[in-house]
Tab-separated table of C-alpha atoms in Angstrom:
chain	number	residue	atom	x	y	z
U	1	MET	CA	91.009	197.734	177.995
U	2	PHE	CA	93.524	195.411	179.464
U	3	GLY	CA	93.414	196.756	182.708
U	4	THR	CA	89.689	197.058	183.142
U	5	ARG	CA	89.566	193.258	182.096
U	6	LEU	CA	91.952	191.976	184.303
U	7	ALA	CA	90.585	194.070	187.614
U	8	ALA	CA	87.040	191.947	186.555
U	9	ALA	CA	88.953	188.557	186.267
U	10	MET	CA	90.714	189.179	189.714
U	11	GLU	CA	87.872	190.181	191.284
U	12	GLN	CA	85.933	186.914	190.129
U	13	HIS	CA	88.767	184.446	190.389
U	14	GLY	CA	91.242	185.983	192.765
U	15	PRO	CA	94.409	187.396	192.386
U	16	LEU	CA	96.481	184.167	191.117
U	17	CYS	CA	98.031	183.797	187.910
U	18	VAL	CA	99.592	180.262	187.357
U	19	GLY	CA	102.461	180.493	185.170
U	20	ILE	CA	102.576	177.639	182.137
U	21	ASP	CA	106.568	176.601	182.840
U	22	PRO	CA	106.939	173.082	181.070
U	23	HIS	CA	110.157	172.269	182.881
U	24	GLU	CA	111.761	168.781	181.365
U	25	HIS	CA	111.285	167.572	185.367
U	26	LEU	CA	107.508	168.478	185.393
U	27	LEU	CA	107.053	167.073	182.052
U	28	ALA	CA	108.412	163.584	183.148
U	29	SER	CA	106.070	163.874	186.433
U	30	TRP	CA	103.174	164.092	184.366
U	31	GLY	CA	104.278	161.340	182.264
U	32	LEU	CA	104.956	163.286	179.244
U	33	PRO	CA	108.039	163.446	177.001
U	34	ALA	CA	110.594	166.246	176.830
U	35	SER	CA	109.392	167.245	173.292
U	36	ALA	CA	107.258	169.824	171.513
U	37	ALA	CA	104.229	167.331	171.748
U	38	GLY	CA	104.833	166.879	175.597
U	39	VAL	CA	104.871	170.753	175.895
U	40	ARG	CA	101.733	171.003	174.058
U	41	GLU	CA	99.823	168.428	176.017
U	42	PHE	CA	100.864	169.812	179.299
U	43	ALA	CA	100.241	173.267	178.441
U	44	LEU	CA	96.630	172.208	177.079
U	45	ARG	CA	95.950	170.421	180.036
U	46	THR	CA	96.856	173.258	182.190
U	47	VAL	CA	94.475	175.526	180.418
U	48	GLY	CA	91.541	172.930	180.829
U	49	GLN	CA	91.973	172.378	184.383
U	50	LEU	CA	92.382	176.046	185.342
U	51	LYS	CA	89.224	177.351	183.284
U	52	GLY	CA	86.995	179.364	185.311
U	53	SER	CA	89.352	179.175	188.418
U	54	VAL	CA	92.093	181.776	188.003
U	55	ALA	CA	92.416	185.279	186.697
U	56	ALA	CA	95.118	184.580	184.207
U	57	VAL	CA	97.620	182.176	182.926
U	58	LYS	CA	101.409	183.015	181.978
U	59	PRO	CA	103.119	180.987	179.508
U	60	GLN	CA	106.618	181.159	179.651
U	61	SER	CA	107.838	181.562	175.553
U	62	ALA	CA	111.143	180.058	175.974
U	63	PHE	CA	109.943	176.584	177.097
U	64	PHE	CA	108.173	176.412	173.866
U	65	GLU	CA	110.579	177.979	171.779
U	66	GLN	CA	113.289	175.440	172.737
U	67	TYR	CA	111.485	173.154	170.738
U	68	GLY	CA	111.478	174.917	167.455
U	69	SER	CA	108.746	175.686	165.095
U	70	ALA	CA	106.767	172.899	166.874
U	71	GLY	CA	106.864	174.263	170.220
U	72	VAL	CA	105.925	177.951	168.886
U	73	ALA	CA	103.200	175.834	167.210
U	74	ALA	CA	102.326	174.525	170.645
U	75	LEU	CA	102.526	177.996	172.097
U	76	GLU	CA	99.945	179.203	169.755
U	77	GLU	CA	97.724	176.371	170.482
U	78	THR	CA	97.770	177.199	174.254
U	79	LEU	CA	97.058	181.039	173.514
U	80	ALA	CA	93.970	180.205	171.522
U	81	ALA	CA	93.119	177.523	174.374
U	82	ALA	CA	93.298	180.147	177.005
U	83	LYS	CA	91.148	182.673	175.182
U	84	ASP	CA	88.521	180.002	174.328
U	85	ALA	CA	88.495	179.358	178.077
U	86	GLY	CA	88.130	182.919	178.877
U	87	LEU	CA	91.584	182.865	180.625
U	88	LEU	CA	93.503	186.278	180.330
U	89	THR	CA	97.262	185.519	179.275
U	90	VAL	CA	100.262	187.199	180.357
U	91	LEU	CA	102.912	186.119	177.609
U	92	ASP	CA	106.350	186.059	179.303
U	93	ILE	CA	108.652	186.695	176.702
U	94	LYS	CA	110.738	189.739	178.211
U	95	ARG	CA	111.335	191.431	174.562
U	96	GLY	CA	113.220	194.654	174.517
U	97	ASP	CA	115.084	196.389	171.580
U	98	ILE	CA	114.507	199.383	169.594
U	99	GLY	CA	113.105	200.778	166.506
U	100	SER	CA	111.496	198.686	163.522
U	101	THR	CA	112.681	195.781	165.756
U	102	MET	CA	110.806	196.567	168.445
U	103	GLY	CA	107.799	197.096	166.538
U	104	ALA	CA	108.107	193.807	164.895
U	105	TYR	CA	108.079	192.337	168.384
U	106	ALA	CA	104.926	194.368	169.171
U	107	ARG	CA	102.908	192.999	166.268
U	108	ALA	CA	103.944	189.510	166.944
U	109	TYR	CA	102.587	189.510	170.405
U	110	LEU	CA	100.016	192.403	170.737
U	111	ASP	CA	98.403	192.263	167.221
U	112	PRO	CA	95.265	190.106	167.112
U	113	ALA	CA	95.916	189.247	163.557
U	114	SER	CA	99.129	187.291	164.836
U	115	ALA	CA	98.791	183.460	165.777
U	116	LEU	CA	100.986	184.494	168.933
U	117	ALA	CA	98.992	187.263	170.034
U	118	ALA	CA	98.450	187.679	173.920
U	119	ASP	CA	96.490	189.634	176.085
U	120	SER	CA	99.443	190.785	177.794
U	121	ILE	CA	103.383	190.412	177.539
U	122	THR	CA	106.348	191.257	179.820
U	123	VAL	CA	109.099	193.766	178.322
U	124	SER	CA	112.581	194.445	179.192
U	125	PRO	CA	113.218	198.509	179.603
U	126	TYR	CA	116.883	198.050	179.636
U	127	LEU	CA	117.542	199.274	176.134
U	128	GLY	CA	115.774	202.518	177.335
U	129	PHE	CA	112.354	203.155	178.394
U	130	GLY	CA	111.733	205.155	175.325
U	131	ALA	CA	112.602	201.932	173.235
U	132	LEU	CA	109.359	200.186	174.323
U	133	GLU	CA	106.935	202.783	172.503
U	134	PRO	CA	106.127	200.645	169.655
U	135	ALA	CA	104.615	197.930	172.482
U	136	PHE	CA	102.801	200.758	174.403
U	137	GLU	CA	101.440	202.255	171.012
U	138	LEU	CA	100.023	198.987	169.840
U	139	ALA	CA	99.144	197.543	173.223
U	140	ALA	CA	96.766	201.016	173.344
U	141	VAL	CA	95.149	200.221	170.110
U	142	HIS	CA	94.345	196.971	170.574
U	143	GLY	CA	93.413	197.055	174.423
U	144	LYS	CA	96.214	194.946	175.404
U	145	GLY	CA	98.699	194.957	178.428
U	146	VAL	CA	102.467	195.563	178.875
U	147	PHE	CA	104.374	194.355	182.180
U	148	VAL	CA	107.481	196.444	182.427
U	149	LEU	CA	110.384	194.786	184.242
U	150	ALA	CA	111.137	197.028	187.445
U	151	LEU	CA	112.584	195.235	190.388
U	152	THR	CA	113.136	191.364	190.013
U	153	SER	CA	114.416	189.061	192.563
U	154	ASN	CA	117.283	187.576	190.981
U	155	PRO	CA	120.453	188.974	192.597
U	156	GLU	CA	122.274	189.730	189.316
U	157	GLY	CA	119.417	192.054	188.576
U	158	ALA	CA	120.476	194.653	191.279
U	159	GLU	CA	123.625	195.914	189.638
U	160	VAL	CA	121.327	197.695	187.027
U	161	GLN	CA	117.974	198.181	188.778
U	162	HIS	CA	119.433	199.346	191.853
U	163	ALA	CA	121.807	201.861	190.201
U	164	VAL	CA	121.487	205.502	191.057
U	165	ARG	CA	121.384	208.393	188.628
U	166	ASP	CA	120.501	212.025	189.667
U	167	GLY	CA	119.337	211.028	193.035
U	168	GLU	CA	116.921	208.107	191.730
U	169	SER	CA	117.303	204.442	191.016
U	170	VAL	CA	116.688	202.709	187.730
U	171	ALA	CA	113.865	200.781	189.225
U	172	ALA	CA	112.164	204.028	190.883
U	173	ALA	CA	112.612	205.458	187.327
U	174	ILE	CA	110.437	202.926	185.618
U	175	VAL	CA	107.986	202.936	188.074
U	176	SER	CA	107.389	206.665	187.467
U	177	ARG	CA	107.465	206.158	183.621
U	178	VAL	CA	104.879	203.453	183.729
U	179	ARG	CA	102.740	205.612	185.847
U	180	GLN	CA	103.171	208.435	183.227
U	181	ARG	CA	102.270	206.132	180.515
U	182	ASN	CA	99.202	205.260	182.561
U	183	ALA	CA	98.240	208.836	183.379
U	184	GLN	CA	98.051	209.396	179.614
U	185	ALA	CA	95.873	206.383	178.657
U	186	LEU	CA	93.141	206.283	181.680
U	187	ASN	CA	89.920	207.346	180.791
U	188	SER	CA	87.517	208.500	183.710
U	189	ALA	CA	85.835	204.708	183.515
U	190	GLU	CA	89.066	202.804	184.132
U	191	VAL	CA	90.547	202.368	187.698
U	192	LEU	CA	93.449	200.297	186.607
U	193	GLY	CA	95.634	201.150	183.910
U	194	SER	CA	96.817	198.761	180.968
U	195	PHE	CA	100.835	199.149	181.750
U	196	GLY	CA	102.385	197.466	184.566
U	197	LEU	CA	105.359	196.326	186.074
U	198	VAL	CA	107.107	192.960	187.081
U	199	VAL	CA	108.281	193.271	190.824
U	200	GLY	CA	109.348	190.005	192.394
U	201	ALA	CA	107.336	189.035	195.266
U	202	THR	CA	110.441	187.810	197.525
U	203	ILE	CA	112.243	191.282	197.261
U	204	GLY	CA	111.463	192.182	200.873
U	205	THR	CA	112.226	195.765	201.579
U	206	ALA	CA	114.255	196.373	198.418
U	207	ALA	CA	111.613	198.926	196.939
U	208	ALA	CA	111.215	200.887	200.219
U	209	ASP	CA	115.045	200.758	200.832
U	210	LEU	CA	115.327	202.427	197.416
U	211	GLY	CA	112.588	205.019	198.232
U	212	PHE	CA	109.708	203.760	196.077
U	213	ASP	CA	106.538	202.321	196.283
U	214	PRO	CA	105.721	199.947	193.041
U	215	SER	CA	101.802	200.558	193.506
U	216	ASP	CA	102.298	204.195	192.474
U	217	CYS	CA	102.443	202.824	188.806
U	218	GLY	CA	98.633	203.045	188.433
U	219	GLY	CA	98.631	199.812	186.834
U	220	PRO	CA	98.908	196.106	187.593
U	221	ILE	CA	101.951	194.583	189.212
U	222	LEU	CA	103.032	191.143	187.938
U	223	ALA	CA	104.372	189.352	191.065
U	224	PRO	CA	106.279	186.258	190.401
U	225	GLY	CA	107.622	184.056	193.232
U	226	VAL	CA	104.915	183.258	194.994
U	227	GLY	CA	104.866	179.326	196.244
U	228	ALA	CA	107.956	177.342	195.536
U	229	GLN	CA	110.056	180.255	195.752
U	230	GLY	CA	108.972	181.218	199.057
U	231	ALA	CA	106.315	184.137	199.011
U	232	GLY	CA	102.826	183.922	200.442
U	233	LEU	CA	100.325	186.686	201.558
U	234	ALA	CA	102.765	187.956	204.150
U	235	GLU	CA	105.645	188.516	201.858
U	236	LEU	CA	103.226	190.108	199.290
U	237	ARG	CA	102.227	192.062	202.013
U	238	ALA	CA	105.478	193.459	202.988
U	239	VAL	CA	106.324	193.942	199.501
U	240	PHE	CA	103.154	195.908	198.081
U	241	GLY	CA	101.527	196.957	201.398
U	242	ASP	CA	97.591	196.519	202.230
U	243	ARG	CA	96.610	199.368	199.630
U	244	ALA	CA	97.743	197.435	196.491
U	245	LEU	CA	96.412	194.020	197.911
U	246	GLU	CA	93.209	194.931	198.816
U	247	SER	CA	92.474	197.312	195.445
U	248	GLY	CA	93.449	194.215	193.343
U	249	GLN	CA	96.603	195.814	192.092
U	250	VAL	CA	98.752	192.765	192.521
U	251	LEU	CA	98.680	189.803	190.285
U	252	ALA	CA	100.492	186.952	192.305
U	253	THR	CA	102.253	184.610	190.141
U	254	ALA	CA	102.939	180.879	190.840
U	255	SER	CA	104.158	178.022	188.744
U	256	ARG	CA	105.729	175.176	190.240
U	257	ALA	CA	103.592	175.400	193.556
U	258	VAL	CA	100.285	174.526	191.165
U	259	LEU	CA	102.035	172.554	188.377
U	260	GLY	CA	103.883	170.278	190.638
U	261	ALA	CA	100.566	168.873	191.620
U	262	GLY	CA	100.101	167.077	188.596
U	263	PRO	CA	97.255	167.070	185.918
U	264	ASP	CA	94.855	165.638	188.365
U	265	GLY	CA	95.656	168.095	191.139
U	266	LEU	CA	96.489	171.427	189.844
U	267	ALA	CA	93.184	172.663	189.978
U	268	ASP	CA	92.581	172.232	193.671
U	269	ALA	CA	96.333	173.234	194.058
U	270	ALA	CA	95.356	176.670	192.602
U	271	ALA	CA	92.366	176.878	194.317
U	272	ALA	CA	94.163	176.494	197.790
U	273	LEU	CA	96.841	178.864	196.828
U	274	ASN	CA	94.176	181.625	195.796
U	275	ARG	CA	92.522	180.949	199.133
U	276	ASP	CA	95.718	181.487	200.954
U	277	LEU	CA	96.565	185.085	198.890
U	278	THR	CA	93.291	186.091	200.083
U	279	ALA	CA	92.721	185.055	203.505
U	280	ALA	CA	92.552	187.408	206.482
U	281	ASP	CA	95.136	187.667	208.952
């Protein structure tokens, strides 16, 4: 299952997941054009440089999709290259819909028969947590992972995620529902569920203020915001606590802090950040 594979990858390579976000300014700094061909070259170089050094990579689908079919083809190549390199993939798509449409999204990104299939995906629960059922079901069949948006760092997110119903915040309810899904799916040999959360590394005390602990979800926590956005080990510890960090539950995500080092420096940048995230006080 995905949780078991991710735990092993983090044990071997550390807690860092590198986002593959080919912004135009990064393409330019790498000497690449803002085109599908440039995005393809950027992503494949990144995968090649990070092989054997990080637990996972996280392609952001939007940066590929904006170039149309050629960009989507570049994303397909990137996912295939990561698989060949032994890198787990978190495809950042944040999809969320209802009924047959959610089923189609699930098949697109979680069915191994699809060229766009990844090891795991991000999803949005804001059409109702139950609407994500097709993704959970297909992920379980194929040993894939699902990361559910729970508590993000963007200011706009608070109006939904912090909202309270029947004495419980929306974010806390999502954590509870993910915990239930993992409890149903985990077997005795697994220590980390395959269904997790997206929780920003820069949210400070927001989770505690809302009265819940993200690590209670029983699965991995994707924590964007490390590096250029300001989060390091101290911030991760403040948000998630020592237990979650020491148990290998937090997959810390950085993009610009690594990619900004350029194609010849990103492997060293990733290694340095990985060391920082595991350093003792």
